Amino acid sequence: MSLEINFDGIIGPSHNYAALSLGNLASASNAGSVSRPRDAALQGLAKMRAAMGLGLVQGFFVPPDRPTTGWLRQLGFPGSDDEVCAAAARADPVVFAQAMSASSMWTANAATVSPAPDTSDGRCHLSIANLARMPHRSHEATATERQVRLMFGHPAFAVHPALPTFGDEGAANHMRLAASHDAPGVEVFVYGVEGGPFPARQSRRASEAVARRHGLDPARTLFVEQSPAAIAAGAFHNDVVAVANEAVVFMHELAFADPAGFAADLTRLLPEATIIAVPAVAVSLADAIESYLFNSQLVTLPAGGMALILPAEARANPRVAAYLDALVASNGPIRALQFVEVRESMRNGGGPACLRLRVVADPATVDPRFLLDAAKADRIERVVGEHWPEVIAPADLASPGLWHHCRQARAKLLVALDLSELG
Ligand code: SUG
């Protein structure tokens, strides 16, 4: 039976704060801070356990190898792995920090997923995101594709490589609405238009190409412009200001350039759609972005009804907390709130929803090595506890000791998960 599976990125051992993402206010404001990779990964695992505790099916991605020496070689640094890294760290510390990034943890940017009921050949299609607009993320696609092909090798899936051009940042800019997960859906692709102070990271042409590749019905596909005000306020991905689940959209009223047009198109295609648009007078864009209210996971509980899995920061903001109290007290579709602590990821602009990729599929068609249960979570936590660096200060990035530490930690994880073939 098909259901929604959330695949979270296990936070990699090189997690650090190098302020690499222009337009991502959290990343910029934590420039030069000391990171805590071990805590970060444990926080991510605790979130996965919380989702399993709600009765949801949970999967994961393992982190790729860092530093990304293959990419540094392509950029002209020769020699052995250590020589490549030392030369890059000396010649261009920014490029070297880009090669050390643990940004693949945010698997909402790994791929765009169109579930089987929406596609012309009845398979679930996944397009790897090229993340072409951000150098530190542009080298994620190669390892992501290898992993996705392993996870979804079953004929129920079709995997497409990253687009050769046009900025594509995956599911973070895509929403699927349907009466239920296994019913035909309306797919909504959200893109940005250049011209503001920050880059528009998702291009309309990329979204159109993904929709073509996936064999979506053009009559049930919407391309919606992100509001320039939202991008300028720090909503570098749509999932910072909107989230959807089944027939419900939970969004900020300023998320889209033309919210009325979006609502009209959506309700024409899916009359049962419910749009909860939070007014700026209740929660300003600044409060939404600071608290990551909308970067929550909106999920259907096995017993029925929907819950929001929110960052703890949303409870700490008094205006957001007051809004949430009123939301669950109203007789709407969202009935429960679950707060999770993912502070290390949040400080780089990644909330609960950034850390997960949703795939609607029969779990029996997924490589079981990528599905989580309590015993496997224990095993991963043991490896993280023993091998992940406790802290990384900016000056540590150039240290060969850290490079070796990161590689060995990942290798231990791959062995523990019987995934050494990804080595
Ligand atoms: O791409 N941060 C990520 C956060 C991604 C959040 N994902 C979603 N919204 N779905 C980004 O901006 C920061 C890395 C640094 O600064 O070192 C970073 O890449």
Coordinates of C-alpha atoms and ligand atoms in Angstrom, one line a residue:
M1 CA 0.0 0.0 0.0
S2 CA 1.3 3.5 -0.9
L3 CA 1.8 5.9 1.9
E4 CA 4.0 8.9 2.6
I5 CA 7.5 8.2 3.8
N6 CA 9.8 10.9 5.1
F7 CA 13.5 10.5 4.2
D8 CA 15.6 12.7 6.5
G9 CA 19.2 13.5 5.9
I10 CA 21.5 12.2 8.6
I11 CA 23.5 15.3 9.5
G12 CA 27.0 14.7 8.4
P13 CA 30.2 15.0 10.5
S14 CA 31.4 18.2 8.8
H15 CA 28.4 20.3 9.8
N16 CA 29.7 23.8 10.2
Y17 CA 28.8 27.5 10.0
A18 CA 30.6 29.1 7.0
A19 CA 27.8 31.5 5.9
L20 CA 27.7 30.1 2.4
S21 CA 24.1 30.8 1.4
L22 CA 23.3 34.4 0.3
G23 CA 19.7 35.2 1.1
N24 CA 19.5 32.7 4.0
L25 CA 19.5 35.0 7.0
A26 CA 20.2 32.3 9.6
S27 CA 23.2 31.1 7.7
A28 CA 24.5 34.7 7.4
S29 CA 23.9 35.6 11.0
N30 CA 25.8 32.5 12.3
A31 CA 28.9 33.2 10.3
G32 CA 32.0 32.0 12.1
S33 CA 30.1 30.3 15.0
V34 CA 31.3 27.0 16.5
S35 CA 29.1 24.1 15.3
R36 CA 28.3 20.9 17.1
P37 CA 28.1 18.1 14.5
R38 CA 27.4 15.4 17.1
D39 CA 24.5 17.3 18.7
A40 CA 23.2 18.2 15.3
A41 CA 23.0 14.6 14.1
L42 CA 21.5 13.5 17.4
Q43 CA 18.9 16.2 17.2
G44 CA 18.0 15.1 13.7
L45 CA 17.7 11.5 14.9
A46 CA 15.4 12.6 17.7
K47 CA 13.2 14.3 15.2
M48 CA 13.0 11.0 13.2
R49 CA 12.1 9.1 16.3
A50 CA 9.4 11.7 17.1
A51 CA 7.9 11.2 13.6
M52 CA 8.0 7.4 14.1
G53 CA 6.3 7.9 17.5
L54 CA 3.4 9.5 15.7
G55 CA 3.1 6.3 13.7
L56 CA 4.7 7.6 10.5
V57 CA 7.1 5.7 8.2
Q58 CA 10.6 7.1 8.4
G59 CA 13.6 6.7 6.1
F60 CA 16.9 8.4 5.8
F61 CA 19.8 9.5 3.5
V62 CA 23.4 9.0 4.6
P63 CA 25.8 11.9 4.3
P64 CA 28.1 12.1 1.3
D65 CA 31.9 12.1 1.6
R66 CA 33.4 15.4 2.7
P67 CA 35.6 17.2 1.7
T68 CA 34.4 16.7 -1.8
T69 CA 37.8 16.1 -3.4
G70 CA 36.5 15.1 -6.8
W71 CA 34.9 18.6 -7.1
L72 CA 38.1 20.3 -6.0
R73 CA 40.0 18.3 -8.6
Q74 CA 37.6 19.5 -11.2
L75 CA 38.4 23.0 -10.0
G76 CA 42.1 22.5 -10.7
F77 CA 43.6 21.3 -7.4
P78 CA 45.8 18.3 -8.2
G79 CA 47.4 15.5 -6.1
S80 CA 46.3 13.0 -3.5
D81 CA 43.2 13.7 -1.5
D82 CA 45.2 15.5 1.2
E83 CA 47.2 17.5 -1.3
V84 CA 44.0 18.6 -3.1
C85 CA 42.5 19.7 0.2
A86 CA 45.6 21.5 1.5
A87 CA 46.0 23.3 -1.8
A88 CA 42.4 24.4 -1.9
A89 CA 42.3 25.5 1.7
R90 CA 45.4 27.6 1.2
A91 CA 44.5 29.1 -2.2
D92 CA 40.8 29.7 -1.6
P93 CA 39.3 29.1 1.9
V94 CA 35.8 30.0 0.6
V95 CA 35.9 27.3 -2.1
F96 CA 37.4 24.9 0.5
A97 CA 34.5 25.6 2.9
Q98 CA 32.1 24.9 0.0
A99 CA 33.7 21.5 -0.4
M100 CA 33.3 20.8 3.4
S101 CA 29.6 21.7 3.6
A102 CA 27.3 19.2 5.2
S103 CA 24.4 20.9 3.3
S104 CA 23.1 17.6 1.8
M105 CA 21.4 17.1 5.2
W106 CA 18.5 19.3 3.9
T107 CA 16.9 16.5 1.7
A108 CA 14.0 18.7 0.8
N109 CA 16.5 19.9 -1.7
A110 CA 17.7 16.4 -2.9
A111 CA 15.0 15.9 -5.5
T112 CA 11.5 16.7 -6.7
V113 CA 9.1 13.8 -6.3
S114 CA 5.9 13.1 -8.3
P115 CA 4.0 10.2 -6.9
A116 CA 2.7 7.5 -9.2
P117 CA -1.0 8.6 -9.4
D118 CA 0.2 11.9 -11.0
T119 CA 2.4 10.6 -13.8
S120 CA 1.6 9.4 -17.3
D121 CA 3.4 6.0 -16.9
G122 CA 2.1 5.3 -13.4
R123 CA 5.6 5.3 -11.8
C124 CA 6.8 7.5 -9.0
H125 CA 9.3 10.0 -10.6
L126 CA 12.2 11.6 -8.9
S127 CA 14.4 14.3 -10.4
I128 CA 17.6 15.0 -8.6
A129 CA 18.0 18.7 -7.9
N130 CA 21.0 20.5 -9.5
L131 CA 21.3 23.2 -6.8
A132 CA 23.1 25.1 -9.5
R133 CA 22.7 28.5 -7.8
M134 CA 24.8 27.8 -4.8
P135 CA 28.4 26.6 -5.3
H136 CA 28.5 24.7 -2.0
R137 CA 25.4 22.8 -2.9
S138 CA 26.0 22.3 -6.6
H139 CA 28.3 19.3 -5.9
E140 CA 25.6 17.4 -4.0
A141 CA 23.8 16.0 -7.0
T142 CA 26.4 13.3 -8.0
A143 CA 26.3 11.5 -4.6
T144 CA 22.6 12.1 -4.2
E145 CA 21.8 10.5 -7.5
R146 CA 23.9 7.4 -6.6
Q147 CA 22.0 7.1 -3.3
V148 CA 18.6 7.7 -4.8
R149 CA 19.2 5.1 -7.5
L150 CA 20.0 2.6 -4.7
M151 CA 17.0 3.5 -2.6
F152 CA 14.5 3.5 -5.4
G153 CA 15.9 0.9 -7.8
H154 CA 12.5 -0.9 -7.9
P155 CA 10.6 -0.6 -11.2
A156 CA 7.9 1.3 -9.4
F157 CA 10.3 4.4 -9.6
A158 CA 11.8 6.4 -12.4
V159 CA 14.9 8.4 -11.4
H160 CA 16.1 11.4 -13.5
P161 CA 19.5 13.0 -13.2
A162 CA 19.9 16.6 -12.3
L163 CA 18.9 19.1 -15.0
P164 CA 21.9 20.4 -17.0
T165 CA 21.0 24.0 -16.4
F166 CA 18.5 26.4 -14.7
G167 CA 18.4 26.5 -11.0
D168 CA 16.5 23.6 -9.5
E169 CA 16.3 23.2 -5.7
G170 CA 13.9 20.3 -5.6
A171 CA 10.9 19.5 -3.3
A172 CA 11.4 22.7 -1.2
N173 CA 9.7 24.5 -4.1
H174 CA 7.1 22.0 -4.9
M175 CA 3.8 21.1 -3.2
R176 CA 1.5 18.3 -4.1
L177 CA -2.2 18.5 -3.2
A178 CA -4.6 15.6 -3.4
A179 CA -7.7 14.3 -1.7
S180 CA -5.5 11.6 -0.2
H181 CA -1.9 10.6 -0.8
D182 CA -2.8 7.8 -3.2
A183 CA -5.3 9.9 -5.2
P184 CA -4.3 11.8 -8.4
G185 CA -2.9 15.2 -7.3
V186 CA -2.4 18.7 -8.4
E187 CA 1.3 19.6 -8.4
V188 CA 2.3 23.1 -7.6
F189 CA 5.8 24.3 -8.7
V190 CA 6.9 27.6 -7.0
Y191 CA 9.6 29.7 -8.7
G192 CA 11.3 33.0 -8.1
V193 CA 12.0 35.9 -10.5
E194 CA 15.4 37.6 -10.3
G195 CA 15.6 41.3 -9.4
G196 CA 15.5 41.4 -5.6
P197 CA 18.4 41.7 -3.2
F198 CA 18.9 37.9 -3.0
P199 CA 19.1 35.2 -5.7
A200 CA 15.9 33.5 -6.9
R201 CA 17.0 29.9 -6.4
Q202 CA 14.3 28.1 -8.3
S203 CA 13.7 29.0 -11.9
R204 CA 10.5 28.6 -13.7
R205 CA 12.2 26.8 -16.6
A206 CA 13.7 24.2 -14.3
S207 CA 10.2 23.5 -12.8
E208 CA 8.7 23.2 -16.3
A209 CA 11.4 20.8 -17.3
V210 CA 10.8 18.6 -14.2
A211 CA 7.1 18.6 -14.9
R212 CA 7.7 17.5 -18.5
R213 CA 10.1 14.7 -17.5
H214 CA 7.7 13.4 -14.9
G215 CA 4.9 13.1 -17.4
L216 CA 2.5 15.3 -15.4
D217 CA -0.8 16.3 -16.8
P218 CA -0.4 20.0 -17.8
A219 CA -4.1 20.6 -16.8
R220 CA -3.3 19.6 -13.2
T221 CA 0.1 21.4 -12.9
L222 CA 0.5 24.9 -11.6
F223 CA 3.5 27.2 -11.8
V224 CA 3.2 29.8 -9.1
E225 CA 5.5 32.8 -8.6
Q226 CA 7.0 33.3 -5.1
S227 CA 6.4 36.8 -3.9
P228 CA 9.5 39.0 -4.3
A229 CA 8.7 40.4 -0.8
A230 CA 9.1 36.9 0.7
I231 CA 12.4 36.3 -1.0
A232 CA 13.7 39.7 0.1
A233 CA 12.6 38.9 3.7
G234 CA 14.7 35.7 3.6
A235 CA 12.4 33.0 2.2
F236 CA 15.0 31.5 0.0
H237 CA 12.8 28.5 -0.6
N238 CA 9.0 28.3 -0.8
D239 CA 9.0 25.8 2.1
V240 CA 10.0 28.6 4.5
V241 CA 6.6 30.2 3.9
A242 CA 4.2 27.4 2.8
V243 CA 3.6 23.7 3.4
A244 CA 1.0 21.3 2.0
N245 CA -0.4 17.9 2.9
E246 CA -3.2 16.1 1.1
A247 CA -5.9 18.7 0.5
V248 CA -4.5 21.4 3.0
V249 CA -2.1 24.3 2.3
F250 CA -0.8 26.1 5.3
M251 CA 0.9 29.3 4.1
H252 CA 1.7 32.9 4.8
E253 CA -0.6 35.3 3.0
L254 CA 2.5 37.0 1.4
A255 CA 4.1 33.7 0.1
F256 CA 3.0 34.1 -3.5
A257 CA 3.0 37.0 -5.9
D258 CA -0.7 36.4 -6.7
P259 CA -2.3 34.6 -3.8
A260 CA -5.8 35.1 -5.1
G261 CA -4.9 33.6 -8.5
F262 CA -3.3 30.7 -6.7
A263 CA -6.3 30.1 -4.6
A264 CA -8.7 30.3 -7.6
D265 CA -6.6 27.9 -9.7
L266 CA -6.2 25.4 -6.9
T267 CA -9.8 25.3 -5.8
R268 CA -10.9 24.9 -9.5
L269 CA -8.7 21.8 -9.8
L270 CA -9.2 20.5 -6.3
P271 CA -12.6 21.8 -4.9
E272 CA -11.9 20.1 -1.5
A273 CA -8.7 22.1 -1.0
T274 CA -8.5 24.0 2.3
I275 CA -6.1 27.0 2.2
I276 CA -5.0 28.3 5.6
A277 CA -3.4 31.7 4.8
V278 CA -1.9 33.3 7.9
P279 CA -2.3 37.1 7.8
A280 CA 0.6 39.3 8.3
V281 CA -1.2 41.2 11.1
A282 CA -1.1 37.9 13.1
V283 CA 2.4 36.7 12.0
S284 CA 4.7 39.1 10.1
L285 CA 7.0 37.7 7.4
A286 CA 9.9 38.5 9.7
D287 CA 8.3 36.4 12.5
A288 CA 7.5 33.6 10.1
I289 CA 11.1 33.4 8.9
E290 CA 12.7 33.9 12.3
S291 CA 10.5 31.1 13.9
Y292 CA 10.3 28.9 10.8
L293 CA 6.5 28.4 11.5
F294 CA 5.9 27.2 8.0
N295 CA 9.0 25.0 7.8
S296 CA 7.1 22.4 9.7
Q297 CA 6.0 19.0 8.5
L298 CA 2.3 18.8 8.0
V299 CA 1.4 15.2 8.3
T300 CA -1.6 12.9 8.3
L301 CA -1.8 10.8 11.4
P302 CA -2.6 7.1 11.0
A303 CA -5.7 7.5 13.1
G304 CA -6.8 10.5 11.0
G305 CA -6.4 14.2 11.4
M306 CA -3.3 16.2 10.8
A307 CA -0.4 17.3 13.0
L308 CA 2.3 19.9 12.5
I309 CA 5.9 18.9 13.5
L310 CA 7.4 22.3 14.3
P311 CA 10.7 23.7 15.3
A312 CA 11.0 24.6 19.0
E313 CA 11.7 28.2 17.8
A314 CA 8.0 28.5 16.8
R315 CA 6.9 28.0 20.4
A316 CA 9.5 30.6 21.6
N317 CA 8.0 33.4 19.4
P318 CA 5.0 34.8 21.4
R319 CA 3.0 35.9 18.3
V320 CA 3.6 32.6 16.6
A321 CA 2.7 30.6 19.7
A322 CA -0.5 32.6 20.1
Y323 CA -1.4 32.0 16.5
L324 CA -0.7 28.2 16.9
D325 CA -2.9 28.0 20.1
A326 CA -5.8 29.6 18.1
L327 CA -5.2 27.3 15.1
V328 CA -5.5 24.0 17.1
A329 CA -8.4 25.4 19.0
S330 CA -10.3 26.2 15.8
N331 CA -12.2 23.4 14.2
G332 CA -9.8 23.1 11.3
P333 CA -7.9 20.2 9.9
I334 CA -4.7 20.8 12.0
R335 CA -5.4 19.3 15.4
A336 CA -2.0 18.5 17.0
L337 CA 1.4 20.2 17.4
Q338 CA 4.6 18.4 18.0
F339 CA 7.7 20.6 18.7
V340 CA 11.2 19.3 17.9
E341 CA 14.6 20.6 18.7
V342 CA 16.8 20.9 15.6
R343 CA 18.7 24.0 16.6
E344 CA 22.0 23.2 15.0
S345 CA 20.3 22.8 11.6
M346 CA 18.1 25.8 12.2
R347 CA 21.1 28.0 12.7
N348 CA 22.0 27.3 9.1
G349 CA 18.4 28.0 7.9
G350 CA 17.2 24.4 7.9
G351 CA 14.0 23.5 9.9
P352 CA 12.1 20.3 10.3
A353 CA 10.7 20.3 6.7
C354 CA 14.1 21.1 5.1
L355 CA 15.5 18.0 6.7
R356 CA 13.1 15.6 5.0
L357 CA 12.1 14.4 1.5
R358 CA 8.6 13.1 1.1
V359 CA 8.0 10.1 -1.1
V360 CA 4.6 8.5 -1.6
A361 CA 5.3 4.8 -2.2
D362 CA 4.8 1.3 -0.9
P363 CA 7.6 0.9 1.7
A364 CA 8.1 -2.7 0.3
T365 CA 9.4 -1.2 -2.9
V366 CA 12.2 0.8 -1.1
D367 CA 15.6 -0.6 -0.3
P368 CA 15.0 -1.6 3.4
R369 CA 18.5 -0.4 4.3
F370 CA 17.2 3.1 4.1
L371 CA 14.2 2.6 6.3
L372 CA 14.4 3.4 10.0
D373 CA 13.2 1.5 13.0
A374 CA 14.1 2.0 16.7
A375 CA 16.9 -0.6 16.7
K376 CA 18.6 1.0 13.6
A377 CA 18.2 4.5 15.2
D378 CA 20.0 3.1 18.3
R379 CA 22.8 1.8 16.0
I380 CA 23.1 5.2 14.2
E381 CA 23.2 7.1 17.5
R382 CA 26.0 4.9 18.7
V383 CA 28.1 5.6 15.7
V384 CA 27.4 9.3 15.9
G385 CA 28.1 9.4 19.6
E386 CA 31.4 7.6 19.1
H387 CA 32.7 9.1 15.8
W388 CA 31.1 12.5 15.0
P389 CA 33.2 15.6 15.9
E390 CA 31.9 17.3 19.0
V391 CA 32.6 20.8 17.7
I392 CA 34.0 22.5 14.6
A393 CA 35.4 26.0 14.8
P394 CA 36.0 28.0 11.6
A395 CA 39.8 27.5 11.8
D396 CA 39.4 23.7 12.1
L397 CA 38.2 23.5 8.5
A398 CA 41.7 23.7 7.2
S399 CA 43.0 20.9 9.5
P400 CA 43.9 17.5 7.9
G401 CA 42.9 15.9 11.2
L402 CA 39.3 17.1 10.7
W403 CA 39.2 15.8 7.1
H404 CA 40.3 12.4 8.2
H405 CA 37.9 12.4 11.1
C406 CA 34.9 13.2 8.9
R407 CA 35.8 10.5 6.4
Q408 CA 36.3 7.9 9.0
A409 CA 33.1 8.8 10.8
R410 CA 31.1 8.4 7.6
A411 CA 32.8 5.1 6.8
K412 CA 31.8 3.7 10.2
L413 CA 28.2 4.7 9.6
L414 CA 28.2 3.0 6.2
V415 CA 29.5 -0.2 7.7
A416 CA 26.9 -0.1 10.5
L417 CA 24.1 0.3 7.9
D418 CA 25.5 -2.3 5.4
L419 CA 25.9 0.6 2.9
S420 CA 29.7 0.4 2.3
E421 CA 29.0 0.2 -1.5
L422 CA 28.3 4.0 -1.3
G423 CA 31.8 4.5 0.0
Ligands
SUG1 O1 20.4 25.9 1.0 N1 21.7 26.2 4.2 C1 20.7 25.7 3.3 C2 19.4 25.5 4.0 C3 18.4 24.7 3.2 C4 17.1 24.7 3.8 N2 16.2 23.9 3.0 C5 15.0 24.1 2.7 N3 14.4 25.3 2.9 N4 14.3 23.2 2.2 C6 20.6 26.5 2.1 O2 20.6 27.7 2.1 C7 23.9 26.9 4.9 C8 25.3 26.4 4.7 C9 26.4 27.4 5.3 O3 26.1 28.6 5.3 O4 27.4 26.9 5.6 C10 23.0 26.3 3.9 O5 23.4 25.8 2.9

